Structures are given as structure tokens and as C-alpha cells.
Coordinates of C-alpha atoms in Angstrom, one line a residue:
Chain O
M122 CA 26.8 6.7 -33.1
A123 CA 27.5 6.8 -36.9
T124 CA 28.3 3.4 -38.4
S125 CA 31.9 2.9 -39.3
S126 CA 31.1 2.1 -42.9
A127 CA 29.4 5.5 -43.3
A128 CA 32.4 7.1 -41.6
S129 CA 34.7 5.6 -44.2
A130 CA 32.5 6.7 -47.1
R131 CA 32.7 10.3 -45.9
L132 CA 36.3 10.4 -45.0
A133 CA 37.6 8.6 -48.1
L134 CA 36.7 11.7 -50.1
V135 CA 38.6 14.0 -48.0
P136 CA 42.4 13.9 -48.5
D137 CA 43.9 16.2 -51.0
V138 CA 40.8 17.1 -52.8
G139 CA 39.0 20.4 -53.0
T140 CA 36.0 21.3 -50.9
D141 CA 33.5 21.1 -53.7
E142 CA 33.5 17.3 -53.9
R143 CA 32.2 16.7 -50.4
A144 CA 29.3 14.3 -50.2
P145 CA 26.1 16.3 -50.4
A146 CA 23.5 14.0 -48.9
R147 CA 25.0 13.6 -45.4
A148 CA 23.6 15.0 -42.1
P149 CA 25.2 18.4 -41.5
A150 CA 28.7 18.1 -40.1
V151 CA 29.2 19.2 -36.5
I152 CA 32.7 20.3 -37.4
A153 CA 34.0 21.1 -40.9
F154 CA 37.5 21.9 -41.7
D155 CA 37.4 23.5 -45.2
N156 CA 40.7 23.8 -46.9
V157 CA 42.3 25.3 -43.8
A158 CA 45.8 26.7 -43.8
L159 CA 47.7 28.2 -41.0
D160 CA 51.0 30.1 -41.0
F161 CA 53.2 30.8 -38.0
G162 CA 55.3 33.7 -39.3
A163 CA 56.7 32.4 -42.6
R164 CA 56.2 28.8 -41.7
R165 CA 53.2 27.0 -43.0
V166 CA 52.1 24.7 -40.1
I167 CA 48.9 23.4 -41.6
N168 CA 48.0 23.3 -45.3
R169 CA 44.9 22.5 -47.3
L170 CA 43.3 20.6 -44.4
S171 CA 39.8 19.4 -45.0
F172 CA 37.7 17.0 -43.0
D173 CA 34.2 16.7 -41.5
M174 CA 33.1 15.3 -38.2
H175 CA 29.6 14.1 -37.9
P176 CA 27.4 13.7 -34.8
G177 CA 28.7 11.0 -32.5
E178 CA 31.9 10.3 -34.3
V179 CA 35.2 9.7 -32.7
V180 CA 38.0 11.0 -34.9
C181 CA 41.5 10.5 -33.8
V182 CA 44.5 12.5 -35.0
I183 CA 48.0 11.2 -35.1
G184 CA 51.2 12.6 -36.5
P185 CA 54.8 13.4 -35.7
S186 CA 55.4 16.1 -33.1
G187 CA 55.3 19.6 -34.7
C188 CA 52.6 18.6 -37.2
G189 CA 50.1 20.9 -35.7
K190 CA 47.9 18.5 -33.8
T191 CA 47.4 20.8 -30.9
T192 CA 47.1 23.7 -33.3
L193 CA 44.2 21.9 -34.8
L194 CA 42.3 22.1 -31.5
R195 CA 43.1 25.8 -31.1
L196 CA 41.7 26.4 -34.5
L197 CA 38.5 24.6 -33.4
T198 CA 38.1 26.7 -30.3
G199 CA 38.6 29.9 -32.2
L200 CA 41.6 30.8 -30.1
I201 CA 43.6 31.2 -33.3
K202 CA 42.2 32.0 -36.7
P203 CA 43.1 30.1 -39.9
S204 CA 45.3 32.0 -42.4
A205 CA 43.2 30.6 -45.2
G206 CA 40.1 28.4 -45.5
Q207 CA 37.4 28.1 -42.8
V208 CA 36.6 26.1 -39.7
R209 CA 32.9 25.6 -39.3
H210 CA 30.9 24.6 -36.3
H211 CA 27.3 23.6 -37.1
G212 CA 27.8 25.3 -40.4
D213 CA 28.9 28.7 -39.0
P214 CA 32.5 29.9 -39.0
V215 CA 34.2 29.5 -35.7
T216 CA 35.0 32.9 -34.2
G217 CA 35.7 32.1 -30.6
P218 CA 35.1 29.7 -27.8
A219 CA 31.7 28.1 -27.8
R220 CA 29.9 26.7 -24.7
D221 CA 29.2 23.4 -26.5
V222 CA 32.9 22.8 -27.3
A223 CA 34.9 21.5 -24.4
I224 CA 38.6 20.7 -24.2
V225 CA 40.2 18.0 -22.0
F226 CA 43.9 19.0 -21.6
Q227 CA 46.7 16.6 -21.1
D228 CA 48.1 18.5 -18.1
Y229 CA 45.1 17.9 -15.8
A230 CA 47.1 19.2 -12.8
K231 CA 47.3 22.6 -14.4
A232 CA 43.8 22.7 -15.8
L233 CA 42.1 22.0 -12.5
L234 CA 41.6 24.7 -9.8
P235 CA 43.7 23.6 -6.9
W236 CA 41.8 25.8 -4.4
R237 CA 38.4 24.2 -5.3
T238 CA 37.2 20.8 -4.2
V239 CA 36.4 18.1 -6.7
A240 CA 32.7 19.2 -6.6
G241 CA 33.8 22.9 -6.8
N242 CA 35.8 22.2 -10.0
V243 CA 32.7 20.7 -11.7
S244 CA 30.6 23.5 -10.4
L245 CA 32.9 26.0 -12.3
A246 CA 31.5 24.8 -15.6
L247 CA 27.9 25.0 -14.3
E248 CA 28.5 28.5 -13.0
A249 CA 29.9 29.4 -16.4
A250 CA 26.8 28.0 -18.1
G251 CA 24.6 30.0 -15.7
V252 CA 23.0 26.9 -14.0
P253 CA 21.1 28.1 -11.0
K254 CA 22.7 27.3 -7.7
A255 CA 19.8 25.1 -6.5
E256 CA 20.3 22.7 -9.4
R257 CA 24.1 22.5 -9.2
A258 CA 24.5 20.1 -6.4
E259 CA 22.4 17.4 -8.0
R260 CA 24.1 17.7 -11.4
I261 CA 27.5 17.7 -9.8
H262 CA 26.6 14.5 -8.0
T263 CA 25.4 12.8 -11.1
L264 CA 28.5 13.9 -13.1
L265 CA 30.9 12.7 -10.4
G266 CA 28.9 9.4 -10.3
K267 CA 29.5 9.0 -14.0
V268 CA 33.2 9.3 -13.7
G269 CA 33.4 7.3 -10.4
L270 CA 34.4 10.2 -8.2
A271 CA 31.2 10.5 -6.1
Q272 CA 33.1 9.4 -3.0
H273 CA 35.7 12.1 -3.5
A274 CA 33.5 15.2 -4.0
E275 CA 35.0 17.1 -1.0
K276 CA 38.7 16.3 -1.7
F277 CA 41.0 18.7 -3.4
P278 CA 42.6 17.9 -6.8
G279 CA 46.0 17.7 -5.2
Q280 CA 44.8 14.8 -3.1
L281 CA 43.8 12.7 -6.1
S282 CA 45.8 10.4 -8.3
G283 CA 46.6 11.4 -11.9
G284 CA 43.8 9.2 -13.3
M285 CA 41.3 10.6 -10.9
Q286 CA 42.3 14.2 -11.7
Q287 CA 41.8 13.4 -15.4
R288 CA 38.4 11.9 -14.6
L289 CA 37.6 15.1 -12.8
Q290 CA 38.6 17.2 -15.8
I291 CA 36.4 15.0 -18.0
A292 CA 33.5 15.5 -15.6
R293 CA 34.0 19.2 -15.7
C294 CA 33.9 19.1 -19.5
L295 CA 30.8 16.9 -19.6
A296 CA 29.2 19.5 -17.3
Q297 CA 29.3 21.8 -20.2
E298 CA 27.1 19.3 -22.1
P299 CA 29.3 19.7 -25.1
A300 CA 28.3 18.7 -28.6
V301 CA 32.0 18.4 -29.3
L302 CA 34.7 17.2 -27.0
L303 CA 38.3 18.0 -27.9
M304 CA 40.9 15.8 -26.2
D305 CA 44.5 16.8 -26.4
E306 CA 46.5 13.6 -25.6
P307 CA 44.4 13.3 -22.5
F308 CA 45.8 10.0 -21.3
G309 CA 49.4 10.5 -22.4
A310 CA 50.7 11.2 -18.9
L311 CA 48.9 8.2 -17.2
D312 CA 50.2 4.7 -16.6
A313 CA 49.2 2.0 -19.0
M314 CA 46.5 0.4 -16.8
T315 CA 44.9 3.7 -15.9
R316 CA 45.0 4.7 -19.5
Q317 CA 43.1 1.6 -20.7
T318 CA 40.5 2.0 -18.0
L319 CA 40.0 5.7 -18.9
Q320 CA 39.8 4.9 -22.6
D321 CA 36.9 2.6 -22.0
E322 CA 35.1 4.9 -19.6
M323 CA 35.5 7.8 -22.1
L324 CA 34.0 5.7 -24.9
Q325 CA 31.1 4.7 -22.8
L326 CA 30.4 8.3 -21.7
V327 CA 30.6 9.8 -25.2
A328 CA 28.5 7.0 -26.6
A329 CA 25.9 7.6 -24.0
S330 CA 25.7 11.3 -24.6
G331 CA 26.2 11.2 -28.4
T332 CA 29.1 13.6 -28.1
T333 CA 31.4 14.1 -31.1
V334 CA 35.0 13.6 -30.2
L335 CA 38.2 14.9 -31.7
F336 CA 41.0 12.9 -30.0
I337 CA 44.7 13.9 -30.4
T338 CA 47.2 11.3 -29.5
H339 CA 50.7 10.1 -30.4
D340 CA 49.7 6.5 -29.6
L341 CA 48.8 4.7 -32.8
E342 CA 47.0 1.8 -31.0
E343 CA 45.0 4.2 -28.9
A344 CA 43.9 6.1 -32.0
I345 CA 42.7 2.9 -33.7
Y346 CA 41.2 1.5 -30.5
L347 CA 39.1 4.6 -29.9
G348 CA 38.4 6.0 -33.3
D349 CA 35.8 5.7 -36.1
A350 CA 38.5 7.2 -38.2
V351 CA 42.2 8.0 -37.7
L352 CA 43.6 11.0 -39.5
A353 CA 47.4 11.0 -40.0
L354 CA 48.9 14.5 -40.3
R355 CA 52.3 15.3 -41.7
A356 CA 54.7 17.9 -40.4
N357 CA 56.0 20.6 -42.7
P358 CA 53.3 20.0 -45.4
G359 CA 54.9 22.4 -47.9
E360 CA 52.6 22.4 -50.9
Q361 CA 51.0 19.1 -49.9
S362 CA 47.9 18.7 -47.7
S363 CA 48.5 18.4 -44.0
L364 CA 46.2 15.4 -44.0
A365 CA 48.6 12.7 -45.2
Q366 CA 46.2 9.8 -44.9
T367 CA 42.8 8.8 -43.5
F368 CA 42.3 5.4 -41.9
P369 CA 38.7 4.4 -41.6
V370 CA 38.3 2.0 -38.6
H371 CA 35.8 -0.8 -39.1
L372 CA 35.9 -2.3 -35.7
P373 CA 32.6 -3.2 -33.9
R374 CA 31.5 -1.3 -30.8
P375 CA 31.6 -1.5 -27.9
R376 CA 35.3 -2.1 -28.1
N377 CA 37.2 -4.4 -25.8
Q378 CA 40.7 -4.0 -24.6
L379 CA 41.5 -7.6 -25.3
S380 CA 39.3 -8.8 -28.2
T381 CA 39.4 -5.6 -30.2
R382 CA 43.1 -5.4 -30.1
E383 CA 43.3 -9.0 -31.3
E384 CA 41.0 -8.5 -34.3
P385 CA 42.7 -9.0 -37.7
E386 CA 41.3 -5.6 -38.7
F387 CA 43.0 -3.9 -35.7
L388 CA 46.3 -5.6 -36.6
R389 CA 46.0 -4.7 -40.2
L390 CA 45.3 -1.0 -39.4
R391 CA 48.1 -1.0 -36.9
R392 CA 50.5 -2.3 -39.5
E393 CA 49.3 0.1 -42.2
A394 CA 49.4 3.1 -39.9
F395 CA 52.7 2.1 -38.5
D396 CA 54.2 1.8 -41.9
Y397 CA 53.0 5.3 -42.7
I398 CA 54.5 6.7 -39.5
K399 CA 57.8 5.0 -40.2
E400 CA 58.0 6.5 -43.6
T401 CA 57.3 10.0 -42.4
H402 CA 59.7 10.0 -39.5
Chain K
M67 CA 55.3 22.6 12.1
K68 CA 56.9 20.5 14.8
A69 CA 59.4 22.5 16.7
D70 CA 62.9 21.0 16.4
L71 CA 64.5 21.3 19.9
R72 CA 67.9 20.6 18.5
G73 CA 67.8 24.1 17.0
A74 CA 67.7 25.6 20.6
V75 CA 70.8 23.9 21.7
V76 CA 73.2 26.4 20.2
P77 CA 71.7 29.6 21.3
L78 CA 71.1 28.3 24.8
G79 CA 74.6 27.1 25.0
L80 CA 76.0 30.4 23.9
L81 CA 73.8 32.2 26.5
L82 CA 75.1 30.0 29.2
L83 CA 78.7 30.5 28.0
A84 CA 78.2 34.3 28.0
E85 CA 76.7 34.3 31.4
A86 CA 79.5 32.1 32.8
G87 CA 82.2 34.0 31.0
M88 CA 81.0 37.4 32.1
R89 CA 80.6 36.3 35.7
L90 CA 84.0 34.8 35.9
N91 CA 85.7 37.8 34.3
Q92 CA 83.6 40.2 36.3
V93 CA 82.7 42.3 33.2
Q94 CA 81.6 45.8 33.9
S95 CA 80.4 47.4 30.7
D96 CA 78.1 50.1 29.4
A97 CA 77.6 48.1 26.2
L98 CA 77.1 44.6 27.4
A99 CA 74.9 42.9 29.9
R100 CA 74.7 39.4 31.3
P101 CA 72.0 37.2 29.9
S102 CA 70.4 37.0 33.4
E103 CA 70.3 40.8 33.7
V104 CA 68.8 41.0 30.2
G105 CA 66.1 38.4 31.2
L106 CA 65.4 40.3 34.3
A107 CA 65.1 43.7 32.5
L108 CA 62.7 42.0 30.0
W109 CA 60.6 40.7 32.8
Q110 CA 60.4 44.1 34.5
A111 CA 59.5 45.8 31.3
L112 CA 56.8 43.3 30.8
L113 CA 55.5 43.8 34.3
D114 CA 55.5 47.6 34.4
G115 CA 53.6 47.7 31.1
S116 CA 56.1 49.9 29.3
L117 CA 57.0 47.2 26.9
W118 CA 53.4 46.5 26.0
L119 CA 52.8 50.2 25.4
S120 CA 55.8 50.7 23.1
S121 CA 55.1 47.4 21.3
G122 CA 51.5 48.5 20.7
Q123 CA 52.7 51.8 19.4
T124 CA 55.2 50.2 17.0
L125 CA 52.9 47.4 15.8
G126 CA 50.0 49.9 15.4
A127 CA 52.1 52.2 13.3
A128 CA 53.7 49.4 11.3
L129 CA 50.3 47.8 10.6
A130 CA 48.6 51.1 9.8
G131 CA 51.4 51.9 7.3
L132 CA 51.2 48.5 5.9
G133 CA 47.4 48.7 5.5
L134 CA 47.7 52.1 3.8
G135 CA 50.7 51.6 1.6
G136 CA 50.3 47.8 1.1
G137 CA 46.6 48.2 0.4
L138 CA 47.2 50.8 -2.2
G139 CA 50.1 48.8 -3.7
L140 CA 47.9 45.7 -3.8
L141 CA 45.1 47.6 -5.7
L142 CA 47.5 49.1 -8.2
G143 CA 49.4 45.8 -8.5
L144 CA 46.2 44.0 -9.4
W145 CA 45.4 46.7 -11.9
F146 CA 48.8 46.6 -13.5
G147 CA 48.7 42.8 -13.5
L148 CA 45.5 42.7 -15.3
S149 CA 46.1 45.5 -17.7
R150 CA 49.3 45.6 -19.7
A151 CA 48.6 49.1 -20.9
A152 CA 48.4 50.4 -17.3
A153 CA 51.6 48.5 -16.4
Q154 CA 53.4 50.0 -19.4
A155 CA 52.2 53.5 -18.8
S156 CA 53.4 53.4 -15.2
S157 CA 56.6 51.4 -15.5
L158 CA 58.9 54.4 -15.8
S159 CA 57.4 56.1 -12.8
V160 CA 57.7 52.8 -10.8
E161 CA 61.3 52.4 -11.8
L162 CA 62.2 55.9 -10.9
L163 CA 60.4 56.1 -7.5
R164 CA 61.0 52.6 -6.2
P165 CA 64.8 52.9 -5.6
V166 CA 64.3 55.8 -3.3
P167 CA 65.4 54.5 0.1
S168 CA 62.4 54.7 2.4
V169 CA 64.4 56.1 5.3
A170 CA 65.4 59.0 3.1
L171 CA 61.8 60.1 3.2
I172 CA 62.0 60.7 6.9
P173 CA 63.0 64.4 6.6
L174 CA 60.3 65.0 4.0
S175 CA 57.7 63.2 6.0
M176 CA 58.8 65.2 9.1
L177 CA 58.3 68.4 7.3
V178 CA 54.8 67.4 6.2
F179 CA 53.6 65.6 9.3
G180 CA 55.9 66.7 12.1
F181 CA 57.0 64.2 14.8
G182 CA 54.6 61.4 15.6
F183 CA 52.8 58.5 14.2
R184 CA 51.5 60.1 11.1
M185 CA 55.1 60.6 9.9
E186 CA 56.0 57.0 10.8
I187 CA 53.0 55.6 9.1
A188 CA 53.7 57.6 6.0
V189 CA 57.3 56.2 5.8
V190 CA 56.1 52.6 6.4
A191 CA 53.4 53.0 3.9
F192 CA 55.8 54.2 1.2
T193 CA 58.1 51.2 1.9
C194 CA 55.3 48.6 1.9
F195 CA 53.7 50.1 -1.2
W196 CA 56.5 48.8 -3.5
P197 CA 56.7 45.1 -2.6
M198 CA 53.0 44.8 -2.6
L199 CA 52.7 46.5 -5.9
L200 CA 55.4 44.5 -7.7
L201 CA 54.7 41.2 -6.1
S202 CA 50.9 41.3 -6.6
Q203 CA 51.4 42.4 -10.2
A204 CA 53.8 39.4 -10.6
A205 CA 51.3 37.1 -8.9
I206 CA 48.6 38.0 -11.4
R207 CA 51.1 37.5 -14.3
Q208 CA 52.1 34.1 -13.0
V209 CA 48.6 32.7 -13.0
E210 CA 48.8 29.4 -14.8
P211 CA 48.0 30.1 -18.5
R212 CA 46.2 26.8 -18.7
L213 CA 43.6 28.1 -16.2
L214 CA 43.1 31.3 -18.3
E215 CA 42.5 29.0 -21.3
V216 CA 40.0 27.0 -19.2
A217 CA 38.2 30.2 -18.3
R218 CA 38.0 31.3 -21.9
M219 CA 36.8 27.9 -23.0
L220 CA 34.1 28.0 -20.4
G221 CA 33.0 31.4 -21.7
F222 CA 33.3 33.4 -18.5
N223 CA 32.8 37.1 -18.8
P224 CA 35.9 39.2 -17.8
W225 CA 34.5 40.0 -14.4
D226 CA 33.9 36.3 -13.5
R227 CA 37.2 35.4 -15.1
V228 CA 39.0 37.7 -12.6
A229 CA 36.8 36.8 -9.6
K230 CA 36.6 33.0 -10.1
I231 CA 40.0 32.2 -11.7
V232 CA 42.6 35.0 -11.7
L233 CA 42.2 36.3 -8.1
P234 CA 42.0 33.0 -6.3
A235 CA 44.9 31.7 -8.4
A236 CA 47.0 34.7 -7.5
L237 CA 45.9 34.9 -3.8
P238 CA 48.5 32.5 -2.4
R239 CA 51.4 34.5 -3.9
I240 CA 49.8 37.8 -2.8
F241 CA 49.6 36.4 0.7
V242 CA 53.3 35.6 0.6
A243 CA 53.9 39.2 -0.5
F244 CA 51.9 40.4 2.5
R245 CA 53.9 38.2 4.8
L246 CA 57.1 39.7 3.5
S247 CA 55.7 43.2 3.8
V248 CA 54.8 42.7 7.5
G249 CA 58.4 42.0 8.2
I250 CA 59.5 45.0 6.2
A251 CA 56.9 47.2 8.0
L252 CA 58.2 46.2 11.4
V253 CA 61.8 46.9 10.4
V254 CA 61.1 50.3 8.9
G255 CA 58.8 51.3 11.8
V256 CA 61.5 50.7 14.4
T257 CA 64.0 52.5 12.2
V258 CA 61.8 55.6 12.0
E259 CA 61.3 55.5 15.8
I260 CA 65.0 55.3 16.3
A261 CA 65.6 58.2 13.9
A262 CA 62.7 60.5 14.4
N263 CA 59.5 59.4 16.1
P264 CA 59.9 59.6 19.9
Q265 CA 57.6 56.7 20.6
G266 CA 57.5 52.9 20.3
L267 CA 60.1 50.2 20.6
G268 CA 62.7 52.0 18.5
Y269 CA 62.6 55.0 20.8
A270 CA 62.6 52.7 23.8
L271 CA 65.8 51.3 22.4
M272 CA 67.3 54.7 22.0
S273 CA 66.5 55.8 25.5
A274 CA 67.8 52.6 27.0
Q275 CA 71.0 53.3 25.2
Q276 CA 71.2 56.9 26.3
S277 CA 70.5 56.0 29.9
L278 CA 73.3 53.4 29.8
R279 CA 71.0 50.5 30.3
P280 CA 72.5 47.8 28.2
D281 CA 70.4 45.2 29.9
L282 CA 67.2 46.9 28.8
M283 CA 68.6 47.5 25.4
F284 CA 69.3 43.8 24.9
A285 CA 66.0 42.9 26.4
L286 CA 64.3 45.1 23.7
L287 CA 66.4 43.6 21.0
L288 CA 65.4 40.1 22.2
W289 CA 61.7 41.2 22.3
L290 CA 61.9 42.6 18.8
G291 CA 63.3 39.3 17.6
L292 CA 60.6 37.4 19.3
L293 CA 57.9 39.8 17.9
G294 CA 59.2 39.4 14.4
W295 CA 59.4 35.7 14.7
A296 CA 55.9 35.3 16.2
L297 CA 54.4 37.5 13.4
S298 CA 56.2 35.5 10.7
A299 CA 55.4 32.1 12.2
G300 CA 51.7 33.1 12.7
L301 CA 51.3 34.2 9.2
L302 CA 53.1 31.1 7.9
V303 CA 50.6 28.9 9.9
L304 CA 47.7 30.9 8.3
Q305 CA 49.3 30.5 4.9
Q306 CA 49.6 26.8 5.2
R307 CA 46.1 26.5 6.5
W308 CA 44.5 28.6 3.8
F309 CA 46.6 27.8 0.8
R310 CA 47.7 24.3 1.5
H311 CA 46.0 23.1 -1.7
S312 CA 47.2 25.9 -3.9
L313 CA 50.8 26.2 -2.7
P314 CA 52.4 22.8 -2.6
D315 CA 55.8 24.4 -2.8
A316 CA 55.1 26.3 0.4
A317 CA 55.6 23.1 2.3
G318 CA 59.4 23.7 2.1
D319 CA 59.0 27.3 3.1
R320 CA 59.2 26.9 6.9
P321 CA 60.9 29.0 9.6

């Protein structure tokens, strides 16, 4: 996991400046947004967006609805192409879905295959990756163990609670052994207790695997709690950059639902980010 | 599917009322028969085997027609569902041919096939072709877009995407289309037998009518109702067993 001070040094450079000023000496970025712009018809949804994500970082994105948070993910998967600029994955322009990029969707109920068991849903990712049948069972078992679903392998998604369904989707994404995990408001539909549990489980899992995470949320505190950095996007950027502000998060890891949220730094960030959100709404 | 016996109160009451009313008024009719006579006629037809024979003929023809027309409709529906180009190229032909009432094809079918099962099967096949075509096409179109996105993210090739995601996702709705088509096939089969094919339950109905046997006629009607109900209920049981996890909304879809 990158240290948070290093994260801040990188990210501080990013807003509103051209691409040529990026720090040269860093390890290569896993993901690089390079002056990206995107138009939907005549409307510019994303403008002059530049940021890098380095291995093991957790970057959270907040912003008002309609600011292109989910669009950001689609750009990363190559499902849509930028109107200008470039999105790079390990240095190469993104042209389409890559096996080592996984998405956790918010609507877990729609993203899971209702006709397959819990184990079968995880198996889907292994089948896609061409894992031989003989190896699948053991890997499924390990993955389900990691997300606490080992006891439920033969159930169907419809028989699980929302939190368990989202755990299952995370397990299926981890089965891809992704270098980058994209999460689109994954815990937004869950109750507060389940959300906190899943936040901690997710942090443990990605820390253990060294996965780089781009986490979209509308929950400010969640963004600060999870992230090494919080990117605040603005809606209708016009001539400005979509990236309104970057908040580096200097909070020690592992994080703790009680003590982390009581740290002066957490409260300071919360106030700062909250002020920003209030201004832009 | 727990049977609700309260539902049986009304029909049984009406039957008793009819029986009593007709006995008291000493009704003699060529068009009506007492429920007890109808029951007796049904029993006799079951015993002498004639009912089984004509039921077998009707069901055989209806299912053969469904298999032919529905199967073809299913294949084309899958194709049109998967390929917008194919759907667009064929949409005008579909729109022009679909409204033709299937029974209107009896004369043509008779010219081609003469009297008999081949003619009946052809008409049933034509009828079942359309719902299977349109509903399976719609079933493919209605596959949850999120699942298609998941398939793309996982990097499935087109073949695996169809085999592992699209078809299993569409299958519950396709089965519902099949269930509907079974009912349609039975109705059209009997209609063709009444109008043209001198075999099966439809023809049995006609000959009961012509030989002034209202008891047998009502017995056949009752039998047709039971047959249709049993088919539909059986398929519904299968649907709930097979697609319980994929069709949560099917829970409210009960007979």
C-alpha cells in the first residue's frame, strides 16, 4: 500500500494543470487519466480531467449527481471512449474491457445471475478467465471463505440478504484477480451497520491483494474513511476542469470505524470537503 | 400451490342447482343435459376408450404443430433477439403475416394437405409460430442490461456470452411463452377438428352435436376444460420448479 504522504505528493500536482507537469520519478501508474474530456451530444460532461492511480491506492470520487462519476468508470472500462485526452491502463490506452479490471456495481441484485448458485456466480468469473474446471472448486471455496459466504455456497442469490449479495459480487470480482477494482457506490443500498462491516472487509481484502481501487460514492465520510485520496468532481464543468479539488487523506491504516472517525484529521477533512460540497450544490 | 376448496363451492353449487332445476321442471332438450347425464356420458366415453383415442389425436396434433411452428418461431425469435439487423430486415414481413387469422389458413392447408392431421398440424404450427417468435425475441431483448455489462467486463466471447448469460437469462420468459403457446395450440387444434379434420376431440364434439347427444357434448366440453387446466397447471408447476430463482414475479402467476 502506498503511503499516504506519497499519495498526497502525487495528487497535489494534478488539479487544473496540464499533463506535462506530472512527477516523473514515480512507479508507473496503474491508471492514468490524461486531460480527459467527454461530450454527451453538445454537453460536456467531463472536462480536462487528469489524475493517476498507483498500485495499492484507494482513490474515492465524490461529487454532485450528474457530475459524471459513473461515466468515469465507463471510461476506465473502455465501454465509452473519451472525446479528448486519454485513459491509460498500465501505460496503454484503454480500448475495451480488460480481464484485470473488475467492477462492483451498486445494484448487486441485477448484477448477479439469479439462476446460478453462490458458487456458480463466482465460477462465472473463473470460466471467463479460462480456469480449468478441476481448479475451480477450490478457488471458489477460498474466495467464498474470504467474504464469509463459505456456508452459503449452494444457495441462490435471491435467498441472500443484500449485504451477502454484495459480498458475493465482490467475491466474483476478486475471482478475476483484478489489478484494478472499480466500485460504483457499492454500499449505497445497504443499511448503515452492514455498510460499515463491508467497508472494513473490503479494505482488508484489497490491502491483502494489493488491488488498486477506484471507489465512487456520494457519502463524504465513506470517501474519507476508505480513501488514500478523495477526488471531488464538479458537475457542468464548462471551461473548468472536472476535478474541482483533491483531498489527500493522511489517516493511518488499518482504519477503525470508531477511532479513525474521531481523529482530528478525519474531522478536518470532513469539514473541508463538506464546505466544498455545500458551495457547489 | 395449495388448492383452495372455497373455489369449488360455486361451480358445485351451480351444478346441483342445475340438476335439481332440470329434474323438477322435467326438461327435455336437444341442447341441454342434466349434470348427472353429462357425468355418466363422460364415464362411458372414458370406459369405451373413444375419449382417450380422440384426446390422443388432438393432443398429438396440437403438440406436433407446436413443436414444428413453435420450434421454428423460437429459433427465429432467438436470432432476431440477438441480431437487430435480422429483426429489422424481417419486421415488415412479420407485421404483414402475423395478423392473418390462423383459421383462415384452413382452406389453403386443406388444398395442400387434404383432410387429416398434416393439415391440422400445419394450421397449429402457423398459429404457434408467432407467439413463440415474438415472445422469445422480446425475452432476449429484456435480458437485464447489467448482466450484459457483467459479461462484457468478464471478457466472454460472443458464444459464451449467449450460452452462459443471454439464454439462461431469457429462458424463464421463453418458458412462459411456451406455456401460452400450449394453450393456443389446443384451442386451434380443436377448432380445426371442428371445421375440417374429421378426427380428435373437435370432431367428437361435432358428431355428438349431430347425433343429438347433448350429454356427450357437454362431457367433451368438460373434458376439454379439464385437459387445458391440467396442461396449464402442470406447466406452471414445472415453471415454478425450474425458474423459482429467476422468476420471482412468477409467484403471483398462479391458476
